[in-house]
């Protein structure tokens, strides 16, 4: 029997595993996906999309207007994300504190946590000399129109940009372990302290019984069960909610699955006369940092997509799509992330899976339209011959569904990270977020998990 | 559910693929590229429910006349902004078909009979990460 079973191996699961094993706890880490490493990550977009993402990255909401992307491999989202580390602003913490009554949602508390993490995991800004032409177009356009921007802080180390490394490759896992995913940091450290890792373990339900919790499911396709004193759910909203539902928690927790957010993202392409080569080098290095955008409920990031995603996201088919794709080298690209106001809900479908109710409401759609108009202006100012707005939205920042709060009638997780009514089941990942922050969530998931891990040890 | 497609389903996928990617003087059509040979790189990793859907779709499309198939694809492609009750099904089909076809075509893989320039060469897509220092 273990002291703790951690289900999910991304930013939160890895961090908690590290904290607990550092404190001497006997832990097991369960991950539904396979284990890959620098030398074994599937090469090429077709292979990594189908092997490292749930449903090939094409998990849809009920009205099929948004795709939801989440990692399915040891290291979870931290293997396939872009390693962006943004601190939340005091405004977000103030809003969350008011909404939940949780007093540690305070900028001072989190500043200390962020600082500790930054001391431990390598984080860097891309030097100006390594920004590619796509980034230059973005920053020049923002400067010209009088909007502020900033370099992005990324959790990476020794990417060898000076030797021509193209970071877009690392969307399918980094072949030189430069991306500081949980796979090469917290999970690796925890393994050295005795963490037992179970890849390809799909948990169907958790069963609480007399001071013990069982995680029941299938390991490499065969029924398997593990026991521990405590269980920590760390598979994000679309993983945690179905496990809790299948385990019967929805009968006592009316808020389970509610308050789901995703920062819906959209891409705008600009076609230029000259070559941009947006896929080369450090393909994502800067983002908007303007109060006007924050007030309008969106942010912009310089970004680029590999060919499959580009063709998929570009509007049209036939010659229309093909002719734009032939200008792939001449394309610039800007990404919008909307701070969604209207929460969605994660429900159960008939077969024990999830049904995602997350329409893009007029309020959130209005933010997208405003951002589209602005990017149009930026790209045209910079000389784009054509601007193409993608009509396919996608969500990478999956948050909520197990909201934190004092009251079990309106929230799922208490301020001490225990699921309401349980003494043995914890959650500290993005599913406890009470609202969309409008900021990349990874760094704060890490900080929350650091805090939660210490709280679990203290108890 | 098996991920193998029948000859009829493969033919159906190629017909659809050529509507999405008809090819031109510099780029091969979906069929010409022969990328369909690599469909298992997608289907082998699909959930059973998705796989059943793909099998049924390709079978249904195989008995549709060309004109009807083109009409349906156009309807599917115009479903994004629609608020009608059936639009969500059309959008689901849109994601499935675009996902399958563009993934195969821009995968970097081609079939044995392809004589035209590969899409990556035309696009100029060539990326790598420096790892020579790790080899020792």
Coordinates of C-alpha atoms in Angstrom, one line a residue:
Chain A
X1 CA 0.0 0.0 0.0
X2 CA 1.2 3.5 -0.9
X3 CA 1.0 6.6 1.1
X4 CA -0.2 8.5 -2.0
X5 CA -1.4 7.6 -5.4
X6 CA -1.2 10.5 -7.9
X7 CA -3.3 10.2 -11.0
X8 CA -2.0 12.3 -13.9
X9 CA 1.6 13.2 -14.6
X10 CA 1.6 16.7 -16.0
X11 CA 2.6 19.9 -14.3
X12 CA 0.5 19.3 -11.2
X13 CA 1.1 15.5 -10.8
X14 CA 4.8 15.7 -11.3
X15 CA 5.2 18.6 -8.9
X16 CA 3.2 16.9 -6.2
X17 CA 5.1 13.6 -6.7
X18 CA 8.3 15.5 -6.2
X19 CA 7.2 17.3 -3.0
X20 CA 5.8 14.1 -1.5
X21 CA 8.7 11.9 -2.2
X22 CA 11.1 14.6 -1.0
X23 CA 9.2 14.4 2.3
X24 CA 9.8 10.6 2.4
X25 CA 6.3 9.5 1.3
X26 CA 5.8 6.3 -0.7
X27 CA 4.1 7.3 -3.9
X28 CA 2.8 5.8 -7.1
X29 CA 2.2 7.9 -10.2
X30 CA -0.4 6.7 -12.7
X31 CA -0.6 8.0 -16.3
X32 CA -3.0 6.9 -19.0
X33 CA -0.6 7.6 -21.8
X34 CA 2.7 5.9 -22.7
X35 CA 6.1 6.8 -21.6
X36 CA 8.4 8.4 -24.2
X37 CA 11.7 10.2 -23.9
X38 CA 14.0 12.5 -25.8
X39 CA 15.2 9.6 -28.1
X40 CA 11.7 8.0 -28.5
X41 CA 9.2 10.8 -29.0
X42 CA 7.2 10.1 -32.1
X43 CA 8.7 12.2 -35.0
X44 CA 6.5 14.3 -37.2
X45 CA 3.2 16.0 -36.7
X46 CA 1.1 13.1 -37.8
X47 CA 2.8 10.8 -35.3
X48 CA 3.0 13.0 -32.3
X49 CA -0.6 14.3 -32.6
X50 CA -1.9 10.8 -32.7
X51 CA 0.3 9.3 -30.0
X52 CA 0.8 12.1 -27.5
X53 CA -2.7 13.7 -27.5
X54 CA -6.1 12.4 -26.4
X55 CA -8.1 11.7 -29.6
X56 CA -5.4 13.0 -31.8
X57 CA -5.9 16.6 -30.5
X58 CA -9.4 16.7 -31.9
X59 CA -11.6 16.3 -28.8
X60 CA -14.7 18.3 -29.4
X61 CA -17.4 20.2 -27.5
X62 CA -21.0 19.2 -27.9
X63 CA -21.7 21.7 -30.7
X64 CA -18.4 20.8 -32.4
X65 CA -17.2 24.4 -32.5
X66 CA -14.1 24.0 -30.4
X67 CA -11.3 21.4 -30.2
X68 CA -9.8 20.6 -26.9
X69 CA -6.1 19.5 -26.7
X70 CA -4.6 17.7 -23.8
X71 CA -1.5 15.5 -23.4
X72 CA -1.7 11.8 -23.2
X73 CA 1.8 10.6 -22.2
X74 CA 4.1 10.6 -19.2
X75 CA 4.7 14.2 -18.4
X76 CA 1.2 15.1 -19.8
X77 CA 0.7 18.7 -21.0
X78 CA 4.1 19.7 -20.0
X79 CA 5.6 17.6 -22.8
X80 CA 3.5 19.0 -25.6
X81 CA 3.0 22.6 -24.4
X82 CA 5.2 25.6 -25.2
X83 CA 6.6 25.9 -21.7
X84 CA 5.3 29.4 -21.1
X85 CA 5.6 30.6 -17.5
X86 CA 3.4 33.6 -16.7
X87 CA 2.7 34.9 -13.2
X88 CA -0.9 35.8 -12.5
X89 CA -1.5 39.5 -11.8
X90 CA -2.8 40.8 -8.5
X91 CA -6.1 41.5 -10.2
X92 CA -6.7 37.7 -10.9
X93 CA -5.9 36.8 -7.3
X94 CA -8.2 39.5 -6.0
X95 CA -11.0 38.3 -8.2
X96 CA -10.5 34.7 -7.1
X97 CA -10.3 35.6 -3.4
X98 CA -13.6 37.5 -3.7
X99 CA -15.2 34.6 -5.6
X100 CA -14.1 31.8 -3.3
X101 CA -13.2 33.2 0.1
X102 CA -9.8 31.5 -0.1
X103 CA -7.4 33.8 1.6
X104 CA -4.2 32.5 0.0
X105 CA -5.3 33.8 -3.4
X106 CA -3.0 36.7 -2.7
X107 CA -0.2 38.0 -4.9
X108 CA 2.2 38.1 -2.0
X109 CA 1.7 34.4 -1.2
X110 CA 2.0 33.4 -4.9
X111 CA 5.1 35.6 -5.5
X112 CA 7.0 33.5 -2.9
X113 CA 5.8 30.3 -4.6
X114 CA 6.7 31.5 -8.0
X115 CA 10.2 32.7 -6.8
X116 CA 10.9 29.3 -5.2
X117 CA 9.9 27.5 -8.4
X118 CA 12.0 29.8 -10.5
X119 CA 15.0 29.1 -8.3
X120 CA 14.5 25.4 -8.9
X121 CA 13.5 25.1 -12.6
X122 CA 15.3 26.9 -15.4
X123 CA 13.3 29.6 -17.0
X124 CA 14.5 32.0 -19.7
X125 CA 13.4 34.7 -22.0
X126 CA 14.4 34.3 -25.7
X127 CA 17.2 36.7 -26.5
X128 CA 16.2 39.4 -29.0
X129 CA 18.8 38.1 -31.5
X130 CA 17.0 34.7 -31.7
X131 CA 13.5 36.1 -32.4
X132 CA 12.4 35.1 -35.8
X133 CA 10.9 37.3 -38.5
X134 CA 7.3 36.3 -37.5
X135 CA 8.0 37.8 -34.0
X136 CA 9.6 40.9 -35.5
X137 CA 6.4 41.5 -37.6
X138 CA 4.3 41.1 -34.4
X139 CA 6.3 43.5 -32.2
X140 CA 6.8 46.0 -35.0
X141 CA 3.1 46.1 -35.7
X142 CA 2.3 46.5 -32.0
X143 CA 4.9 49.3 -31.6
X144 CA 3.6 51.1 -34.7
X145 CA 0.0 51.0 -33.2
X146 CA 1.2 52.0 -29.7
X147 CA 0.5 48.7 -27.9
X148 CA 2.8 47.2 -25.3
X149 CA 4.4 43.7 -25.6
X150 CA 6.9 41.6 -23.6
X151 CA 9.2 38.7 -24.1
X152 CA 7.7 35.4 -22.9
X153 CA 9.3 33.5 -20.0
X154 CA 9.9 29.9 -21.1
X155 CA 10.8 26.9 -19.0
X156 CA 13.7 25.6 -21.1
X157 CA 17.4 25.2 -21.0
X158 CA 20.2 25.0 -23.6
X159 CA 18.0 24.8 -26.7
X160 CA 21.0 25.4 -29.0
X161 CA 19.2 28.1 -31.0
X162 CA 22.7 29.2 -32.0
X163 CA 23.1 25.8 -33.7
X164 CA 19.8 26.2 -35.6
X165 CA 17.4 24.4 -33.4
X166 CA 13.8 24.8 -34.5
X167 CA 11.6 24.8 -31.3
X168 CA 8.4 23.9 -33.3
X169 CA 9.8 20.3 -33.3
X170 CA 9.3 20.3 -29.5
X171 CA 5.5 20.5 -29.8
X172 CA 5.9 16.7 -30.1
X173 CA 8.3 16.4 -27.2
X174 CA 11.8 17.9 -27.0
X175 CA 14.5 15.7 -28.6
X176 CA 17.3 17.3 -26.4
X177 CA 15.3 17.5 -23.1
X178 CA 15.7 21.3 -23.3
X179 CA 12.1 21.8 -22.5
X180 CA 11.8 21.5 -18.7
X181 CA 8.7 19.3 -18.7
X182 CA 7.7 17.4 -15.6
X183 CA 9.2 14.3 -17.4
X184 CA 12.8 15.7 -17.1
X185 CA 12.4 17.6 -13.9
X186 CA 9.9 16.7 -11.1
X187 CA 9.2 13.1 -12.2
X188 CA 12.8 12.4 -12.8
X189 CA 13.7 13.8 -9.3
X190 CA 10.9 11.9 -7.7
X191 CA 11.9 8.7 -9.3
X192 CA 15.3 9.1 -7.7
X193 CA 13.6 9.2 -4.4
X194 CA 11.5 6.1 -4.9
X195 CA 8.5 7.2 -7.0
X196 CA 6.9 4.2 -8.8
X197 CA 5.5 5.2 -12.2
X198 CA 2.8 3.3 -14.0
X199 CA 2.4 4.5 -17.6
X200 CA -0.7 3.2 -19.5
X201 CA -2.8 3.0 -16.4
X202 CA -6.3 4.1 -17.1
X203 CA -8.2 4.8 -13.9
X204 CA -11.9 4.1 -14.1
X205 CA -12.8 4.9 -10.5
X206 CA -11.5 5.6 -7.0
X207 CA -13.1 3.9 -4.0
X208 CA -12.8 5.3 -0.5
X209 CA -13.0 2.7 2.3
X210 CA -12.0 3.1 6.0
X211 CA -9.0 5.4 5.7
X212 CA -7.8 3.8 2.4
X213 CA -8.4 4.7 -1.2
X214 CA -8.3 2.2 -4.1
X215 CA -7.6 3.4 -7.7
X216 CA -9.2 0.8 -10.0
X217 CA -8.8 0.6 -13.7
X218 CA -6.7 -1.1 -16.4
X219 CA -2.9 -1.2 -16.6
X220 CA -1.6 -2.0 -20.1
X221 CA -5.1 -3.2 -20.9
X222 CA -5.6 -5.6 -18.0
X223 CA -7.7 -4.9 -14.9
X224 CA -5.6 -3.6 -12.0
X225 CA -6.0 -2.0 -8.6
X226 CA -3.7 -0.1 -6.3
X227 CA -4.3 1.1 -2.7
X228 CA -3.1 4.1 -0.8
X229 CA -3.9 6.2 2.2
X230 CA -4.6 9.2 -0.1
X231 CA -5.3 9.8 -3.7
X232 CA -4.5 13.0 -5.7
X233 CA -6.3 13.6 -8.9
X234 CA -4.1 15.6 -11.3
X235 CA -5.5 14.9 -14.8
X236 CA -7.1 18.2 -15.5
X237 CA -10.8 19.0 -15.8
X238 CA -11.5 16.4 -18.6
X239 CA -9.7 13.7 -16.6
X240 CA -10.7 14.5 -13.0
X241 CA -14.4 15.1 -13.6
X242 CA -15.2 11.7 -15.3
X243 CA -13.2 9.8 -12.6
X244 CA -15.1 11.6 -9.8
X245 CA -18.4 11.0 -11.6
X246 CA -17.8 7.3 -12.2
X247 CA -16.8 7.1 -8.5
X248 CA -20.2 8.6 -7.4
X249 CA -19.0 12.0 -6.1
X250 CA -21.5 13.8 -8.3
X251 CA -24.3 12.6 -6.0
X252 CA -22.9 14.8 -3.1
X253 CA -21.2 17.5 -5.2
X254 CA -23.8 19.4 -7.3
X255 CA -21.0 21.7 -8.7
X256 CA -18.9 18.9 -10.2
X257 CA -18.2 19.6 -13.8
X258 CA -19.5 23.1 -13.7
X259 CA -17.4 26.3 -14.2
X260 CA -15.3 24.9 -17.0
X261 CA -13.1 27.4 -19.0
X262 CA -10.7 27.0 -21.8
X263 CA -9.3 30.3 -23.1
X264 CA -10.6 29.7 -26.6
X265 CA -7.8 30.4 -29.1
X266 CA -7.9 31.4 -32.7
X267 CA -5.2 31.9 -35.4
X268 CA -4.9 34.7 -37.9
X269 CA -2.5 34.2 -40.8
X270 CA -1.0 37.0 -42.9
X271 CA 0.5 36.3 -46.3
X272 CA 3.5 38.4 -47.2
X273 CA 5.5 39.0 -50.4
X274 CA 8.8 38.1 -48.8
X275 CA 9.7 34.9 -46.9
X276 CA 8.9 34.9 -43.2
X277 CA 9.8 31.4 -42.2
X278 CA 7.8 31.6 -39.0
X279 CA 8.4 27.9 -38.2
X280 CA 12.2 28.4 -37.9
X281 CA 14.1 29.0 -34.7
X282 CA 12.4 30.2 -31.6
X283 CA 8.9 30.3 -33.1
X284 CA 7.1 31.7 -30.0
X285 CA 9.0 34.4 -28.1
X286 CA 6.8 37.4 -27.4
X287 CA 3.2 38.3 -26.4
X288 CA 1.0 41.4 -26.0
X289 CA 1.3 43.1 -22.6
X290 CA -1.2 45.9 -23.0
X291 CA -3.8 46.9 -20.4
X292 CA -6.3 47.8 -23.2
X293 CA -6.2 44.1 -24.4
X294 CA -6.6 42.9 -20.8
X295 CA -9.7 45.1 -20.4
X296 CA -11.0 43.8 -23.7
X297 CA -10.6 40.3 -22.5
X298 CA -8.0 38.8 -24.8
X299 CA -4.3 38.5 -25.3
X300 CA -2.2 38.1 -28.4
X301 CA 0.9 35.9 -28.9
X302 CA 3.3 35.5 -31.7
X303 CA 3.0 31.9 -32.7
X304 CA 3.2 29.5 -35.7
X305 CA 1.8 26.1 -36.6
X306 CA 3.3 23.1 -38.4
X307 CA 1.8 22.2 -41.9
X308 CA -1.0 19.9 -40.8
X309 CA -2.4 22.3 -38.3
X310 CA -1.9 25.2 -40.7
X311 CA -3.9 23.5 -43.5
X312 CA -6.6 22.4 -40.9
X313 CA -6.9 25.9 -39.5
X314 CA -6.8 27.8 -42.7
X315 CA -10.3 28.5 -44.2
X316 CA -11.4 26.9 -47.4
X317 CA -10.6 23.7 -49.3
X318 CA -9.5 22.7 -52.7
X319 CA -7.4 25.2 -54.7
X320 CA -8.2 28.0 -52.2
X321 CA -6.5 26.1 -49.3
X322 CA -3.7 24.7 -51.5
X323 CA -2.7 28.1 -52.9
X324 CA -2.3 29.6 -49.4
X325 CA -0.4 26.6 -48.2
X326 CA 2.0 27.1 -51.1
X327 CA 2.8 30.4 -49.4
X328 CA 3.6 28.7 -46.2
X329 CA 7.1 30.2 -46.0
X330 CA 5.6 33.7 -46.6
X331 CA 3.1 33.4 -43.8
X332 CA 3.1 35.3 -40.5
X333 CA 0.8 34.1 -37.7
X334 CA -0.7 35.6 -34.6
X335 CA -2.7 33.7 -32.0
X336 CA -5.6 35.1 -29.9
X337 CA -6.5 33.7 -26.5
X338 CA -9.9 34.9 -25.3
X339 CA -10.5 35.2 -21.5
X340 CA -13.8 33.4 -21.6
X341 CA -16.6 34.8 -19.4
X342 CA -19.2 32.2 -19.9
X343 CA -18.4 28.9 -18.1
X344 CA -19.0 25.6 -19.7
X345 CA -19.9 22.3 -18.1
X346 CA -18.4 18.8 -18.3
X347 CA -21.1 16.2 -18.3
X348 CA -21.1 12.4 -18.7
X349 CA -21.9 10.8 -22.0
X350 CA -23.6 7.5 -22.2
X351 CA -20.4 5.4 -22.3
X352 CA -18.6 6.8 -19.2
X353 CA -16.7 9.4 -21.2
X354 CA -17.2 13.2 -21.3
X355 CA -19.7 15.5 -23.0
X356 CA -18.3 19.0 -23.1
X357 CA -20.8 21.8 -23.1
X358 CA -18.9 24.9 -24.0
X359 CA -20.5 27.1 -26.5
X360 CA -18.7 30.2 -27.7
X361 CA -21.2 32.8 -26.5
X362 CA -21.8 36.2 -28.1
X363 CA -19.8 37.9 -25.3
X364 CA -16.7 35.7 -25.9
X365 CA -17.2 35.8 -29.7
X366 CA -17.2 39.6 -29.5
X367 CA -13.8 39.5 -27.9
X368 CA -12.5 37.3 -30.7
X369 CA -13.9 39.7 -33.4
X370 CA -12.3 42.7 -31.7
X371 CA -8.9 40.8 -31.6
X372 CA -9.3 39.7 -35.2
X373 CA -9.8 43.4 -36.3
X374 CA -6.7 44.4 -34.4
X375 CA -4.5 41.7 -35.8
X376 CA -5.8 42.5 -39.3
X377 CA -4.6 46.1 -38.7
X378 CA -1.2 44.9 -37.3
X379 CA -0.5 42.6 -40.2
X380 CA -1.7 45.0 -42.9
X381 CA 0.5 47.8 -41.4
X382 CA 3.4 45.4 -41.7
X383 CA 2.7 44.8 -45.4
X384 CA 0.6 41.6 -45.5
X385 CA -1.0 41.1 -48.9
X386 CA -3.8 38.9 -47.4
X387 CA -5.1 38.3 -43.9
X388 CA -6.9 35.0 -43.2
X389 CA -8.8 34.4 -40.1
X390 CA -9.2 30.8 -39.0
X391 CA -12.8 29.9 -38.0
X392 CA -11.8 26.9 -36.0
X393 CA -11.3 27.6 -32.3
X394 CA -9.3 25.4 -30.0
X395 CA -8.6 25.2 -26.3
X396 CA -5.3 24.4 -24.7
X397 CA -5.8 25.9 -21.2
X398 CA -8.4 23.6 -19.7
X399 CA -9.5 24.9 -16.3
X400 CA -12.3 24.5 -13.8
X401 CA -14.9 21.8 -13.3
X402 CA -13.8 21.1 -9.8
X403 CA -13.8 24.6 -8.5
X404 CA -12.3 25.5 -5.1
X405 CA -14.3 27.2 -2.3
X406 CA -15.6 26.9 1.2
X407 CA -19.1 25.6 0.4
X408 CA -19.7 22.1 -0.9
X409 CA -22.9 23.3 -2.5
X410 CA -21.1 25.7 -4.9
X411 CA -17.6 24.2 -5.1
X412 CA -15.9 20.8 -5.3
X413 CA -12.6 21.3 -3.5
X414 CA -12.0 22.9 -0.2
X415 CA -9.2 25.4 0.5
X416 CA -7.0 22.6 1.9
X417 CA -7.3 20.9 -1.5
X418 CA -9.5 18.0 -0.2
X419 CA -12.6 17.2 -2.2
X420 CA -15.5 18.3 0.0
X421 CA -16.8 15.5 2.2
X422 CA -13.6 13.4 1.6
X423 CA -10.6 13.0 3.9
X424 CA -8.5 11.2 1.4
X425 CA -9.0 12.7 -2.1
X426 CA -7.1 15.8 -3.1
X427 CA -7.0 18.0 -6.2
X428 CA -4.6 20.9 -6.9
X429 CA -4.5 21.2 -10.7
X430 CA -6.1 23.6 -13.1
X431 CA -9.5 22.0 -12.5
X432 CA -9.8 23.9 -9.2
X433 CA -9.6 27.3 -10.9
X434 CA -12.7 29.2 -10.1
X435 CA -12.6 31.4 -13.2
X436 CA -10.5 31.9 -16.4
X437 CA -7.5 34.1 -15.5
X438 CA -6.8 35.2 -19.1
X439 CA -3.1 34.3 -18.5
X440 CA -1.2 31.1 -19.3
X441 CA -2.0 28.8 -16.4
X442 CA 1.1 26.5 -16.2
X443 CA 3.2 28.5 -13.7
X444 CA 0.2 28.9 -11.3
X445 CA -0.7 25.2 -11.5
X446 CA 2.9 24.5 -10.5
X447 CA 2.6 27.0 -7.6
X448 CA -0.7 25.6 -6.4
X449 CA 0.7 22.1 -6.5
X450 CA 3.8 23.1 -4.6
X451 CA 1.6 24.6 -1.9
X452 CA -0.8 21.5 -1.9
X453 CA 2.1 19.0 -1.8
X454 CA 3.5 20.7 1.3
X455 CA 0.0 20.9 2.9
X456 CA -0.4 17.1 2.3
X457 CA 2.9 16.4 3.9
X458 CA 2.1 18.6 6.9
X459 CA -1.1 16.7 7.5
Chain B
X1 CA -12.8 -2.5 -34.0
X2 CA -10.1 -3.1 -36.5
X3 CA -8.2 -0.1 -38.0
X4 CA -7.8 -1.8 -41.4
X5 CA -9.8 -0.1 -44.2
X6 CA -11.3 -2.1 -47.1
X7 CA -10.4 -1.2 -50.7
X8 CA -13.8 0.4 -51.1
X9 CA -13.2 2.6 -48.0
X10 CA -9.7 3.6 -49.2
X11 CA -11.2 4.6 -52.6
X12 CA -13.8 6.6 -50.8
X13 CA -11.1 8.4 -48.7
X14 CA -9.2 9.2 -51.9
X15 CA -12.3 10.6 -53.6
X16 CA -12.9 12.8 -50.6
X17 CA -9.2 13.7 -50.4
X18 CA -9.2 14.9 -54.0
X19 CA -12.1 17.3 -53.3
X20 CA -10.1 18.8 -50.4
X21 CA -6.7 18.6 -52.2
X22 CA -7.2 18.4 -56.0
X23 CA -3.5 19.2 -56.7
X24 CA -2.1 21.5 -59.4
X25 CA 0.9 21.9 -61.5
X26 CA 3.3 21.9 -58.6
X27 CA 1.6 19.8 -55.9
X28 CA 0.1 16.3 -56.3
X29 CA -3.5 15.6 -55.6
X30 CA -4.3 13.6 -52.5
X31 CA -4.6 10.4 -54.6
X32 CA -1.4 11.1 -56.6
X33 CA 0.6 11.6 -53.5
X34 CA -0.3 8.1 -52.3
X35 CA -0.3 9.3 -48.6
X36 CA -3.5 7.2 -48.1
X37 CA -1.1 4.2 -47.7
X38 CA -0.2 5.6 -44.3
X39 CA -3.8 5.8 -42.9
X40 CA -2.8 3.4 -40.1
X41 CA -0.6 6.1 -38.5
X42 CA -3.9 7.7 -37.6
X43 CA -6.4 4.9 -37.3
X44 CA -4.2 2.7 -35.1
X45 CA -4.4 5.2 -32.3
X46 CA -8.1 6.1 -32.6
X47 CA -10.7 5.3 -29.9
X48 CA -13.2 2.6 -30.9
X49 CA -16.0 5.1 -31.1
X50 CA -14.1 7.3 -33.5
X51 CA -13.0 4.3 -35.5
X52 CA -16.6 3.1 -35.9
X53 CA -17.5 6.5 -37.1
X54 CA -14.8 6.6 -39.7
X55 CA -15.6 3.1 -41.0
X56 CA -19.3 4.1 -41.4
X57 CA -18.6 7.4 -43.0
X58 CA -16.2 6.0 -45.6
X59 CA -18.7 3.3 -46.4
X60 CA -21.5 5.8 -46.7
X61 CA -19.5 8.1 -48.9
X62 CA -18.5 5.2 -51.1
X63 CA -22.0 4.8 -52.4
X64 CA -22.6 8.5 -53.0
X65 CA -22.4 9.8 -56.5
X66 CA -19.6 12.5 -57.0
X67 CA -22.0 15.4 -57.4
X68 CA -23.8 14.5 -54.1
X69 CA -20.5 14.0 -52.3
X70 CA -19.2 17.5 -53.5
X71 CA -22.5 19.0 -52.4
X72 CA -22.2 17.4 -49.0
X73 CA -18.6 18.5 -48.5
X74 CA -19.6 22.1 -49.4
X75 CA -22.4 21.9 -46.9
X76 CA -20.0 20.6 -44.3
X77 CA -17.5 23.4 -45.0
X78 CA -20.1 26.1 -44.6
X79 CA -21.3 24.8 -41.3
X80 CA -18.9 26.8 -39.0
X81 CA -21.1 29.8 -38.5
X82 CA -24.4 28.1 -38.8
X83 CA -26.8 28.0 -35.8
X84 CA -29.2 25.4 -37.2
X85 CA -29.9 22.3 -35.3
X86 CA -28.0 20.0 -37.6
X87 CA -24.9 22.2 -37.8
X88 CA -23.1 20.5 -34.9
X89 CA -23.2 17.2 -36.8
X90 CA -21.8 18.9 -39.9
X91 CA -19.1 20.6 -37.9
X92 CA -18.2 17.3 -36.4
X93 CA -17.8 15.8 -39.9
X94 CA -15.8 18.9 -40.9
X95 CA -13.2 18.3 -38.1
X96 CA -13.1 14.6 -38.8
X97 CA -12.6 14.9 -42.6
X98 CA -10.2 17.9 -42.5
X99 CA -8.3 16.2 -39.7
X100 CA -7.9 12.9 -41.6
X101 CA -7.2 14.3 -45.0
X102 CA -4.9 17.2 -44.1
X103 CA -3.0 15.0 -41.6
X104 CA -2.2 12.4 -44.3
X105 CA -1.4 14.9 -47.0
X106 CA 0.9 17.1 -44.9
X107 CA 2.4 14.2 -43.0
X108 CA 5.7 14.0 -44.9
X109 CA 4.8 10.5 -46.1
X110 CA 3.9 9.6 -49.7
X111 CA 3.1 6.4 -51.6
X112 CA 5.4 4.4 -53.9
X113 CA 3.9 5.6 -57.1
X114 CA 4.2 9.4 -56.5
X115 CA 6.3 11.2 -59.1
X116 CA 5.5 14.8 -58.2
X117 CA 7.4 16.9 -55.7
X118 CA 6.5 16.2 -52.1
X119 CA 4.4 18.8 -50.3
X120 CA 7.1 19.6 -47.7
X121 CA 9.5 20.5 -50.5
X122 CA 7.0 22.9 -52.2
X123 CA 6.2 24.4 -48.8
X124 CA 9.9 24.6 -47.8
X125 CA 9.1 23.0 -44.5
X126 CA 12.3 21.6 -43.0
X127 CA 12.9 21.7 -39.2
X128 CA 15.3 20.0 -36.8
X129 CA 16.7 20.3 -33.3
X130 CA 20.5 20.2 -32.8
X131 CA 21.4 17.0 -31.0
X132 CA 25.0 16.3 -32.2
X133 CA 26.4 17.4 -28.9
X134 CA 24.4 14.7 -27.1
X135 CA 25.6 11.9 -29.3
X136 CA 28.8 11.4 -27.4

